[in-house]
Coordinates of C-alpha atoms and ligand atoms in Angstrom, one line a residue:
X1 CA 11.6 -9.6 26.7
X2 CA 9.6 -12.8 25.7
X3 CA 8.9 -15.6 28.0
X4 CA 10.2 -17.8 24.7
X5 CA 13.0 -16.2 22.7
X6 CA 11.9 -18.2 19.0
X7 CA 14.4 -18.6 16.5
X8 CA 13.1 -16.9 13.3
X9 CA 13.4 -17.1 9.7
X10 CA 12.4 -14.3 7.0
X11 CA 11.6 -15.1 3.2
X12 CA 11.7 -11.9 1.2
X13 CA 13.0 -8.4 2.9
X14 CA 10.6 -6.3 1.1
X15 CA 8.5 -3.6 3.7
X16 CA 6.5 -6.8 4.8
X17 CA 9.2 -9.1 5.2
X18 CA 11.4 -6.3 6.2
X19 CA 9.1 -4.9 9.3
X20 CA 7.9 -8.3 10.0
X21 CA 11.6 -9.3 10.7
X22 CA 12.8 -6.2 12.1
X23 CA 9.9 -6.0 15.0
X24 CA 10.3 -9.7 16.1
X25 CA 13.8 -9.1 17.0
X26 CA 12.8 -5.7 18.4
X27 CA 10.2 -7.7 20.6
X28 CA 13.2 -10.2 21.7
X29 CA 13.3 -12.7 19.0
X30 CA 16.6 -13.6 17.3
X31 CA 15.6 -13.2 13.3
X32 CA 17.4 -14.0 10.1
X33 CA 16.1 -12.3 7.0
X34 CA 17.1 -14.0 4.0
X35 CA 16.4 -12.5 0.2
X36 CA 17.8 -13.3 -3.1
X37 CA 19.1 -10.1 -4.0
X38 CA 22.6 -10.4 -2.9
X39 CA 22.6 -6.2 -3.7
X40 CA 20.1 -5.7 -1.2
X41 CA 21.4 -8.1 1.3
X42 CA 24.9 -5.7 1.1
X43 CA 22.8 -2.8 1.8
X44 CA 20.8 -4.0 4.5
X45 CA 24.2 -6.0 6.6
X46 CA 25.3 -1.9 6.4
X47 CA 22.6 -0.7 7.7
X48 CA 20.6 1.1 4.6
X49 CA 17.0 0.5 4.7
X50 CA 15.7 1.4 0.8
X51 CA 12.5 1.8 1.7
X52 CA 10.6 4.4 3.3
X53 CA 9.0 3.3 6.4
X54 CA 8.9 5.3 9.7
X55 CA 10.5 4.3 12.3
X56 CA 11.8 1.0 10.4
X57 CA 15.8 2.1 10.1
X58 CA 16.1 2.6 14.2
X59 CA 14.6 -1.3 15.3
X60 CA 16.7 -2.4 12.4
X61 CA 19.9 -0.9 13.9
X62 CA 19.3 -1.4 17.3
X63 CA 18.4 -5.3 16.9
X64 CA 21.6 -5.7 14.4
X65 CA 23.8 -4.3 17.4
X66 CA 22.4 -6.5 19.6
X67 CA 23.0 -9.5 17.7
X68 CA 19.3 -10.3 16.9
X69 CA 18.9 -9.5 13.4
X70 CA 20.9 -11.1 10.1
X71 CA 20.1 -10.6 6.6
X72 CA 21.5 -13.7 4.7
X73 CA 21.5 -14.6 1.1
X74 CA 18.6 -17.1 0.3
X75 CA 15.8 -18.7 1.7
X76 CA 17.6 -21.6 3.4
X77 CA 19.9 -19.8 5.1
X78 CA 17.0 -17.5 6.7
X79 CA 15.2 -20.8 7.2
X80 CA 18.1 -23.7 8.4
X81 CA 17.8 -23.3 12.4
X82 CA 14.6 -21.6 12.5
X83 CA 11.6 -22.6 14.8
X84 CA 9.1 -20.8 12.9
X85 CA 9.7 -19.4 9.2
X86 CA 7.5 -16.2 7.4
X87 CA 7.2 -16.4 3.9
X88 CA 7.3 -12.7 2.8
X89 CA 7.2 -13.1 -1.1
X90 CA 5.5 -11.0 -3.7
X91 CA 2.3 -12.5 -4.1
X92 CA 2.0 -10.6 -7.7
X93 CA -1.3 -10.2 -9.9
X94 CA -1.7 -12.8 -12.7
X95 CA -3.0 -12.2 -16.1
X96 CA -6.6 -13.3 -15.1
X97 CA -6.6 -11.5 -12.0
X98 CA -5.6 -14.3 -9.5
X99 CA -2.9 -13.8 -6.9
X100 CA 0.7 -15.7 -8.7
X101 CA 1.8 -17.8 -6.1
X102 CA 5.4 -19.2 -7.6
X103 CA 7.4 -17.1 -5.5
X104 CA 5.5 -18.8 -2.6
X105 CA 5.8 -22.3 -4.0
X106 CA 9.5 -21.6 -4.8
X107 CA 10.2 -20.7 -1.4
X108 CA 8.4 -23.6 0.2
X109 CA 10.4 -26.1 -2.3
X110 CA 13.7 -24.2 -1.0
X111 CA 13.4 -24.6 2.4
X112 CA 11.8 -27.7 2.7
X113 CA 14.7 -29.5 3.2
X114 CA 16.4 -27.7 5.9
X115 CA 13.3 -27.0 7.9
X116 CA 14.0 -28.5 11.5
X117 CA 11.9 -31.3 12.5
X118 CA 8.6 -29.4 14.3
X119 CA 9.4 -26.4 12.8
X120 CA 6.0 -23.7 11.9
X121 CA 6.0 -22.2 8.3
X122 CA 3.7 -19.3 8.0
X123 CA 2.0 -17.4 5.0
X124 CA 2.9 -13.8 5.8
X125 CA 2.3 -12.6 2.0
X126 CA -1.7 -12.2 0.7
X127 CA -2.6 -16.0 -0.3
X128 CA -5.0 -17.0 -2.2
X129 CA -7.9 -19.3 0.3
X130 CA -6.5 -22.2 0.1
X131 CA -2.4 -21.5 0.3
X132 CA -1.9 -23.2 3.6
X133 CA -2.7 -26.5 2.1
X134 CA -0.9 -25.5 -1.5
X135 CA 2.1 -25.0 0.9
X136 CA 1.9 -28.1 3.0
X137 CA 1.9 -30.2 -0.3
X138 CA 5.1 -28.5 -1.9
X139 CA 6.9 -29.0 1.8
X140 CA 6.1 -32.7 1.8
X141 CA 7.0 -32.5 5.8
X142 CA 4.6 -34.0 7.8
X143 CA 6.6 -33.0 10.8
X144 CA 6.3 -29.8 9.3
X145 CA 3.1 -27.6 10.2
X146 CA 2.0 -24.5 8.0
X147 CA 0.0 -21.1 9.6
X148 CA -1.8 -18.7 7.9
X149 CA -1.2 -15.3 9.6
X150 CA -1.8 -12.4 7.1
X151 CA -0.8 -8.8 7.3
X152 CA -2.9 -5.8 7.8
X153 CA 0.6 -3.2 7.6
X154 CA 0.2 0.2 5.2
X155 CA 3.0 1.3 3.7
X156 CA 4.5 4.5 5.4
X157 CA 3.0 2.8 8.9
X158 CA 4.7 -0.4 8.9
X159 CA 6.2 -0.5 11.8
X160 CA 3.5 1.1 13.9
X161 CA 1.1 -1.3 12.1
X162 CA 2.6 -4.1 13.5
X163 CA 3.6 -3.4 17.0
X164 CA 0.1 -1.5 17.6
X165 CA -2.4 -3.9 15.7
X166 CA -6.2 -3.7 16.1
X167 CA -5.9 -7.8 15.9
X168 CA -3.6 -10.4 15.2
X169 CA -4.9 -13.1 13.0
X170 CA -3.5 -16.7 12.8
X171 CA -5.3 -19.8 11.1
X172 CA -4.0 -23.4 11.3
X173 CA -5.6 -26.5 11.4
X174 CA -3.3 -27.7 14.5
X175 CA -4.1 -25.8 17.5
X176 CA -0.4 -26.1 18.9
X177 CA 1.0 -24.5 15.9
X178 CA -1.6 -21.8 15.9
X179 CA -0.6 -21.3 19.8
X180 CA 3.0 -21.0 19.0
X181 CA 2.4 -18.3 16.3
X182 CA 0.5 -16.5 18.6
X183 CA 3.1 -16.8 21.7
X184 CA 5.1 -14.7 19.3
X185 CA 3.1 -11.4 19.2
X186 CA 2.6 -11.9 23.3
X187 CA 4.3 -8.9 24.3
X188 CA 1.9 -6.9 21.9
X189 CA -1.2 -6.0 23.7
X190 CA -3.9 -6.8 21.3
X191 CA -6.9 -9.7 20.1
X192 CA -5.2 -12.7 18.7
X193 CA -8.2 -14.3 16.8
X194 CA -7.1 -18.0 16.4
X195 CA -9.1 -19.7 13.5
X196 CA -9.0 -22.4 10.9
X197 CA -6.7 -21.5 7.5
X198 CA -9.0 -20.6 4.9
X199 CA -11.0 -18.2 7.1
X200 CA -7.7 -16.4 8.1
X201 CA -6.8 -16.1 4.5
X202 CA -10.8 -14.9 3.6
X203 CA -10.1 -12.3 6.8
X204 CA -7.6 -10.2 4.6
X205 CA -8.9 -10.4 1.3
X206 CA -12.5 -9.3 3.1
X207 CA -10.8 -6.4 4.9
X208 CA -8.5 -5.2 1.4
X209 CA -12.3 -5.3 -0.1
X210 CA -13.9 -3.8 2.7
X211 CA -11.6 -1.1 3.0
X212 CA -11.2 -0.4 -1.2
X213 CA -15.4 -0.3 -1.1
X214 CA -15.5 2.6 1.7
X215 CA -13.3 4.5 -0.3
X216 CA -15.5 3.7 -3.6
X217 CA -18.5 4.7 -1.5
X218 CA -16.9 7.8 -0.8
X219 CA -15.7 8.8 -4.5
X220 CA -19.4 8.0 -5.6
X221 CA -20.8 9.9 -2.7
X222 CA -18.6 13.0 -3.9
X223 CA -19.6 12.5 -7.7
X224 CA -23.5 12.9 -6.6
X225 CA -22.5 15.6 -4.4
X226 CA -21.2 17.6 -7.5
X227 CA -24.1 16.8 -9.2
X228 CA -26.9 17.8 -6.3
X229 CA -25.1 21.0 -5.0
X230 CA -23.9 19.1 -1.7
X231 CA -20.9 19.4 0.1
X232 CA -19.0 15.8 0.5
X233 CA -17.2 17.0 3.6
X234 CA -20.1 18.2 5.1
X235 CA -21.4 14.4 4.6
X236 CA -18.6 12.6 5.5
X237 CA -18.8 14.6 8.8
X238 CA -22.3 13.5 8.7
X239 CA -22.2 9.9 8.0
X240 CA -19.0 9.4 10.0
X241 CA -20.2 10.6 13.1
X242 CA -22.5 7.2 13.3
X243 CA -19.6 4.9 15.0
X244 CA -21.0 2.3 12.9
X245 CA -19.7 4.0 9.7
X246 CA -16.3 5.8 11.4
X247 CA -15.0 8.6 9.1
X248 CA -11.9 6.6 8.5
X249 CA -10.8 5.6 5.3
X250 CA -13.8 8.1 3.6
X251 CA -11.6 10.8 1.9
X252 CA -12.4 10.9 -1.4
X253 CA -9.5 10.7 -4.0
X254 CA -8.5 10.1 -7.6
X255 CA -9.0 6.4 -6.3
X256 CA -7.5 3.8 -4.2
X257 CA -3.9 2.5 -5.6
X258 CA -0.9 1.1 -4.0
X259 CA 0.7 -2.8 -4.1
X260 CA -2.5 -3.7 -2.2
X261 CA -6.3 -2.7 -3.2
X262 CA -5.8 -2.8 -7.1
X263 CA -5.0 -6.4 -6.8
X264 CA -6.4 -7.9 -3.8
X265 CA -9.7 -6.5 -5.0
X266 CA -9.2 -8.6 -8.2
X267 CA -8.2 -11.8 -7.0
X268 CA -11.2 -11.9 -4.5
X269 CA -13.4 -11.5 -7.3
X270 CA -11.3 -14.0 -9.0
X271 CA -11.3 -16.4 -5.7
X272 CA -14.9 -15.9 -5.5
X273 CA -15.5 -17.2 -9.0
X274 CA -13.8 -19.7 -8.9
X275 CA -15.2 -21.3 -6.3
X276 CA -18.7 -20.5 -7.6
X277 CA -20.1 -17.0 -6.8
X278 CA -20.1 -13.8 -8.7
X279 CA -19.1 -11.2 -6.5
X280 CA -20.6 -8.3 -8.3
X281 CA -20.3 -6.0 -5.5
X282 CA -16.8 -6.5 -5.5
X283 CA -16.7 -5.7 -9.1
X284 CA -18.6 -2.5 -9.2
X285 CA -16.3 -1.6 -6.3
X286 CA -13.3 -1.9 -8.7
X287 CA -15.5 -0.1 -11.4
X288 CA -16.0 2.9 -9.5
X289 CA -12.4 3.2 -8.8
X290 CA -11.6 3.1 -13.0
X291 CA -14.7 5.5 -13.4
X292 CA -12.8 8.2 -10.6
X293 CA -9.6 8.1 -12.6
X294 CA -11.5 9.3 -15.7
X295 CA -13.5 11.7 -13.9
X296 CA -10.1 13.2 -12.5
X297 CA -9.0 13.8 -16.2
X298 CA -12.4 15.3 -17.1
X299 CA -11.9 17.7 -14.2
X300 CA -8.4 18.3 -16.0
X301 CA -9.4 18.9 -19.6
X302 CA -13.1 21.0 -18.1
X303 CA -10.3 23.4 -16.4
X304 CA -8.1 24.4 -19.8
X305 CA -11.9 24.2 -21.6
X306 CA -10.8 21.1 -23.6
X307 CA -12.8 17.6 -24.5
X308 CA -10.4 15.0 -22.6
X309 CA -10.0 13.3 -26.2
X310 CA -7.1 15.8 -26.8
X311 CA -4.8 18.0 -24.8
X312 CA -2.4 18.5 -26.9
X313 CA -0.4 21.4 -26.2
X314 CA -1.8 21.7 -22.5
X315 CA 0.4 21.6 -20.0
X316 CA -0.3 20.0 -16.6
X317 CA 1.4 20.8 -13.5
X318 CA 1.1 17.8 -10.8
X319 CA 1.7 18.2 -7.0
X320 CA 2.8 14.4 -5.7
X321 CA 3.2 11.4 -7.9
X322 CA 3.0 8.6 -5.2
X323 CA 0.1 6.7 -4.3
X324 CA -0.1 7.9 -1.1
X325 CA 1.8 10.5 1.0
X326 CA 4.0 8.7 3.4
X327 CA 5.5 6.6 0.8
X328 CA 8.1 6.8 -2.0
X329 CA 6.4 3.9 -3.8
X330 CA 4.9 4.5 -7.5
X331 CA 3.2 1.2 -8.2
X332 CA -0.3 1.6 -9.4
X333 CA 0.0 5.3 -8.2
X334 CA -3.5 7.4 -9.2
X335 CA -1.0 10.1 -10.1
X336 CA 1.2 7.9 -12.7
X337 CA -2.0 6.4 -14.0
X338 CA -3.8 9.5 -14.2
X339 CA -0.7 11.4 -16.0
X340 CA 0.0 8.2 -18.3
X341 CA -3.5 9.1 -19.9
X342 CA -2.8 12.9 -20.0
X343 CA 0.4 12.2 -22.2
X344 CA -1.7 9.6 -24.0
X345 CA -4.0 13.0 -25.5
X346 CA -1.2 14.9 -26.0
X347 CA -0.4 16.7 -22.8
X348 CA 3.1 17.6 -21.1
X349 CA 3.2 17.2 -17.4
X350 CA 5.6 18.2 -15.2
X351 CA 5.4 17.3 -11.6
X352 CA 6.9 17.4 -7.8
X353 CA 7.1 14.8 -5.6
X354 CA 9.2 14.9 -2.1
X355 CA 10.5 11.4 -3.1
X356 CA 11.7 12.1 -6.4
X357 CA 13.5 15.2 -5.9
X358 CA 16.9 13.2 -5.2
X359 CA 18.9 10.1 -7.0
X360 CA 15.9 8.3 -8.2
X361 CA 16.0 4.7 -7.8
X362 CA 15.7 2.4 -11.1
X363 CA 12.4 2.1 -10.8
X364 CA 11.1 5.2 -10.5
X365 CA 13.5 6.3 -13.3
X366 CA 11.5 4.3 -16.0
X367 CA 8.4 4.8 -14.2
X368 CA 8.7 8.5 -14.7
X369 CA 10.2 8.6 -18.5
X370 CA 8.2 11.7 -20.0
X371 CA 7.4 13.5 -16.9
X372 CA 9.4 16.8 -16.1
X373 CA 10.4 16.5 -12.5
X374 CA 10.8 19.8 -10.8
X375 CA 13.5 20.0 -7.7
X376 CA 10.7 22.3 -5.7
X377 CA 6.9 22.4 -5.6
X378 CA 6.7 26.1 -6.6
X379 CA 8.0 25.2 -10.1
X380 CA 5.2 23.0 -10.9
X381 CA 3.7 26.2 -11.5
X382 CA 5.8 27.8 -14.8
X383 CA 3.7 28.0 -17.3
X384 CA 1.3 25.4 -17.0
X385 CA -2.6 25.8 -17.9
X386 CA -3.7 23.8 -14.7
X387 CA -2.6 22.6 -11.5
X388 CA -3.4 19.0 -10.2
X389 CA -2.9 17.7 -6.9
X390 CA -2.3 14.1 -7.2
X391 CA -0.8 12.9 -3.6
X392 CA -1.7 14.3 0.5
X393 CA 1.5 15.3 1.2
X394 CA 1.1 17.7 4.1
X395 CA 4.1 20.0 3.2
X396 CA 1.5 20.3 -0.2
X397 CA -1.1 22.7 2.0
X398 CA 1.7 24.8 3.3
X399 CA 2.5 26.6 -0.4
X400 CA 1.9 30.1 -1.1
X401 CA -0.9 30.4 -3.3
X402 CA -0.3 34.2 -3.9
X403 CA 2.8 33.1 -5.4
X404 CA 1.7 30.0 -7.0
X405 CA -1.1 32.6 -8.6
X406 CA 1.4 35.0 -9.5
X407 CA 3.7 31.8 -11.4
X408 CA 0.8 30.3 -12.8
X409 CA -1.0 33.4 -13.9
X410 CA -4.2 34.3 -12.2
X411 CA -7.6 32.7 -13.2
X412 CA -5.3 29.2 -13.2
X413 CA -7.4 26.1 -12.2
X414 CA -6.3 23.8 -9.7
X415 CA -7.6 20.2 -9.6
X416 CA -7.5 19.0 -6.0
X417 CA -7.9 15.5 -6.4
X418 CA -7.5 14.8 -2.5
X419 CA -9.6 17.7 -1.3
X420 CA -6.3 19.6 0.2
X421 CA -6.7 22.8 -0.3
X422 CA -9.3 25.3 1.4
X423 CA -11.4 26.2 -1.7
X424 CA -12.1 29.6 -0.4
X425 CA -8.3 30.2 0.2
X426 CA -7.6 29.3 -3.2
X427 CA -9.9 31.5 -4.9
X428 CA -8.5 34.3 -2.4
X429 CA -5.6 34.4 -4.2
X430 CA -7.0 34.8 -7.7
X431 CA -7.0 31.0 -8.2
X432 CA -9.5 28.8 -9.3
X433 CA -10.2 25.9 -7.7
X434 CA -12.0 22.4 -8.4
X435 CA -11.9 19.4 -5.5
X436 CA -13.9 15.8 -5.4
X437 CA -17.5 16.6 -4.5
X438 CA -16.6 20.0 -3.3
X439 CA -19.1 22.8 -3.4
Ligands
LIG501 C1 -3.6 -1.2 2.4 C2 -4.4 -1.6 3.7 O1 -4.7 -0.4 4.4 C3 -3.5 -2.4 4.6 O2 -4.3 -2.8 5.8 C4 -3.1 -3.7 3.8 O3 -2.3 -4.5 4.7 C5 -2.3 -3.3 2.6 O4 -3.1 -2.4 1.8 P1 -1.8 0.5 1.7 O5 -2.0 -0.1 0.3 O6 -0.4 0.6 2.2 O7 -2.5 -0.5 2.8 O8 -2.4 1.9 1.7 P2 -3.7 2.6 2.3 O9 -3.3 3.6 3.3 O10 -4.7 1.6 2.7 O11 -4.2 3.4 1.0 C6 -4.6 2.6 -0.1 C7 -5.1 3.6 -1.2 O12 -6.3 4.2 -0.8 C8 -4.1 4.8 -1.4 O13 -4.1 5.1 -2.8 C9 -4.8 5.9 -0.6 O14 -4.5 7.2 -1.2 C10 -6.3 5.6 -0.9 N1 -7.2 6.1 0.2 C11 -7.0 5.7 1.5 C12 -8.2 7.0 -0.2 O15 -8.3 7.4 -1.3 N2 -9.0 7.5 0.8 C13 -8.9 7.1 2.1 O16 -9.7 7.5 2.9 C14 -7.9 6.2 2.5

C-alpha cells in the first residue's frame, strides 16, 4: 500500500484513461473514472472492459470490489474531490497535421470549477509542447497547478506498461506538484525523471519518432536487402547485437500503424515547424512508411503477375486485419490500408482476424464494409490467387501449410508482410513464398 492513499480523478476511460485509472487503484489509490458516454459507463459499473488489454479486466474487478474504483458520468464528477486529476482525452490529428486539443480544453473548462483548492491537473493524453500552459489558462486557478506526465503504454501491454515502466516522466514548473505526481508511482520500482513541462511533452513526441524511425530504418534496410541479395534477418541479428542499436522494435512490416505513430509523427513535424525548424528527417521517416505500404501491394500484384494499376478479378486472401497482434483495434491498421487500395484496383479480399470472428463492434463493422470475413484462418484460402499476411498473430505460424497448399492450389504465393513464416517451410509444401527483405 502507499505511504499516501491520493484521491484520484480520470478524464476519458479509453485504454489510456482506462489502465491509468485502473493501476492507481490497484497500487492503493482510491480512483474515479469519469467519461461521457453514459453507454460505456453502464458497461464498465458491470464490470465489461471493451477493450482488449491483458491483464486489464482482473485490477478492474479486484479494485471495484474493494471500493477503489468508480466510473461516473462526466468529467466533474471524476474530478469534484480529487487531489490530482488525469486528463485521458483523445488528442486526435487535425487537418494540418497538428494534435486537436478541444477535447483537452473542454475538459479543463469542465472541471475547473470543482477542482479543490491545491488540487494537481495532469496531461496524461499526447500534448502538443506547450499544453501545460494552454491548460493552466483555460483553468483560470491559480491555486490550481498543471503536470505534464505522458504515456509510453502499447496497446495489448497496457497494463504491464504501466506498472513495469523503463521511466516515469513528469514535467511541472512547481517542484511540489512535480513531487506529488511522482509520490504516486512510488510503489513502482523505476526512474522518475522530474523536468520542466515542455521537455516532458518533447520526451514523448521524441520517443513516438524515435521508435516510428527504427522501424522505417528497418523497412528500408529490407527493401536494399531485396535488391542486393541480402538477408534482412541475418542483419538485424547483425546490427542488433551492438547494445547501442538493440534488436527491438527492428522487424520489418507493411509499416508502422496504430492510434500512435501515424499521428504523433505528424504533429512533431508539425510542432517543429511551427516553432521554426524543418524536421526533414522526421518527414522522410513518415515517407518511408507510405513508400512500404505500396511496396506491400507491388509484392501483391508481382505474385498473381499483375501491374498493381489493376487487380480486377484477383482475389486476395489476408491473414490478420489489426495493426498489431495483441490488439482488436483497426485504426490506421497496415492491413485495412493496404486492402482499401487492393479493392481500390479492383480486387476482392477476404480475410481472418481472431478479433473479428465474433459480434463485431460498430466500428469495425463499417471499417470492414467490402471485406469477406472468414470464421477460421484456413478459409482465407478458397480460391484466392494469393495469400497475404497482414498482422503477427502467433496462432498465424501454427497453420498447416500442406493444407493451406492443397485449398489454395499449389504454386499459390504468399505475401508475408511480417516475415512470419519460415520461407523454406512454405515452399516445402508446394507454396510460394515472398517476405520483407527475405532471401
Ligand atoms: C506506440 C508506442 O510503442 C508506445 O510507447 C506509445 O505510448 C504509443 O504508441 P502502439 O501504437 O500501441 O505503441 O504499438 P507499437 O507496439 O509501438 O507498434 C506500433 C506499430 O509499429 C504497429 O503497427 C506495429 O506492427 C509496428 N511495428 C512495431 C513494426 O512494424 N515493427 C516493430 O519492430 C515494432
Amino acid at each position: 500500500m502507499p505511504a499516501t492513499e491520493f484521491r484520484l480523478g480520470v478524464v476519458g476511460t479509453g485504454y489510456v484513461g482506462l489502465t491509468t485509472g485502473a493501476c492507481f487503484a490497484h497500487l492503493g489509490h482510491h480512483v474515479v473514472c469519469g467519461d461521457i458516454d453514459q453507454r460505456k459507463v453502464d458497461l464498465l459499473n458491470d464490470g465489461h472492459i471493451p477493450i482488449v488489454e491483458d491483464g486489464l479486466e482482473q485490477i478492474v474487478n479486484e479494485s471495484r470490489s474493494l471500493g477503489r474504483l468508480d466510473f461516473v458520468l462526466g468529467s466533474q464528477a471524476a474530478a469534484a474531490d480529487a487531489d490530482i486529476v488525469f486528463l485521458c482525452v483523445p488528442t486526435p490529428q487535425g487537418e494540418d497535421g497538428s494534435a486537436d486539443l478541444s477535447y483537452i480544453e473542454q475538459a479543463a473548462r469542465e472541471i475547473a470549477p470543482v477542482l479543490k483548492p491545491g488540487a494537481v491537473v495532469v496531461n496524461k493524453s499526447t500534448v502538443p509542447v506547450g499544453s501545460t500552459i494552454a491548460v493552466e489558462k483555460v483553468l483560470q486557478r491559480d491555486d490550481v497547478s498543471v503536470v505534464s506526465n505522458p504515456e509510453f503504454l502499447r496497446e495489448g501491454t497496457a497494463v504491464n506498461d504501466f506498472l513495469m515502466p523503463d521511466r516515469v516522466v513528469v514535467g511541472a514548473s512547481n517542484r511540489a506538484a512535480a513531487e506529488k505526481v511522482a509520490e504516486l508511482y512510488a510503489d513502482i520500482d523505476t526512474q522518475i525523471i522530474i523536468t520542466d513541462p515542455s521537455s516532458a511533452e518533447t520526451i514523448k513526441y521524441a520517443a513516438n519518432g524515435f521508435l516510428a524511425m527504427k522501424i522505417s530504418f528497418v523497412n528500408a534496410v529490407a527493401a536494399m536487402c531485396e535488391h542486393v541479395g541480402a538477408d534482412v534477418a541475418a542483419v538485424v541479428d547483425g546490427i542488433g547485437s551492438d547494445t547501442r542499436i538493440g534488436s527491438r522494435f527492428l522487424n520489418p512490416g507493411p509499416g508502422w500503424g496504430g492510434s500512435c505513430f501515424p499521428k504523433d509523427s505528424r504533429a512533431l513535424v508539425k510542432i517543429a515547424e511551427d516553432h521554426g525548424y524543418n524536421f526533414s528527417m522526421m518527414k522522410g521517416v513518415i515517407d518511408v512508411n507510405d513508400e512500404q505500404r505500396k511496396r506491400m501491394i507491388d509484392k501483391i500484384a508481382k505474385a498473381v503477375g499483375r501491374h498493381q494499376s489493376d487487380l480486377s478479378g484477383v482475389c486476395v486472401g489476408g491473414m490478420g486485419l489489426t495493426f498489431k497482434a495483441g490488439t482488436d483495434d483497426l485504426r490506421e491498421s497496415p492491413a485495412m490500408a493496404i486492402i482499401a487500395e487492393l479493392r481500390k484496383v479492383g480486387a476482392e479480399v477476404k480475410a481472418f482476424d481472431p478479433t473479428t470472428c465474433g459480434v463485431l463492434s460498430p466500428h469495425q463493422t463499417s471499417a470492414l464494409t467490402g471485406v469477406e470475413l472468414t470464421t477460421n484462418l484456413i478459409d482465407i484460402a478458397d480460391d484466392v490467387d494469393v495469400i497475404c499476411v497482414f498482422t503477427e498473430w502467433p496462432e498465424f505460424a501454427k497453420v498447416d501449410l500442406d493444407e493451406l497448399a492443397n485449398r489454395a492450389g499449389k504454386g499459390t504465393t504468399i505475401v508475408d508482410t511480417r516475415n512470419l513464416f519460415d520461407p523454406d517451410a512454405v515452399k516445402n509444401a508446394g507454396l510460394r513464398y515472398d517476405g520483407v527483405g527475405r532471401r
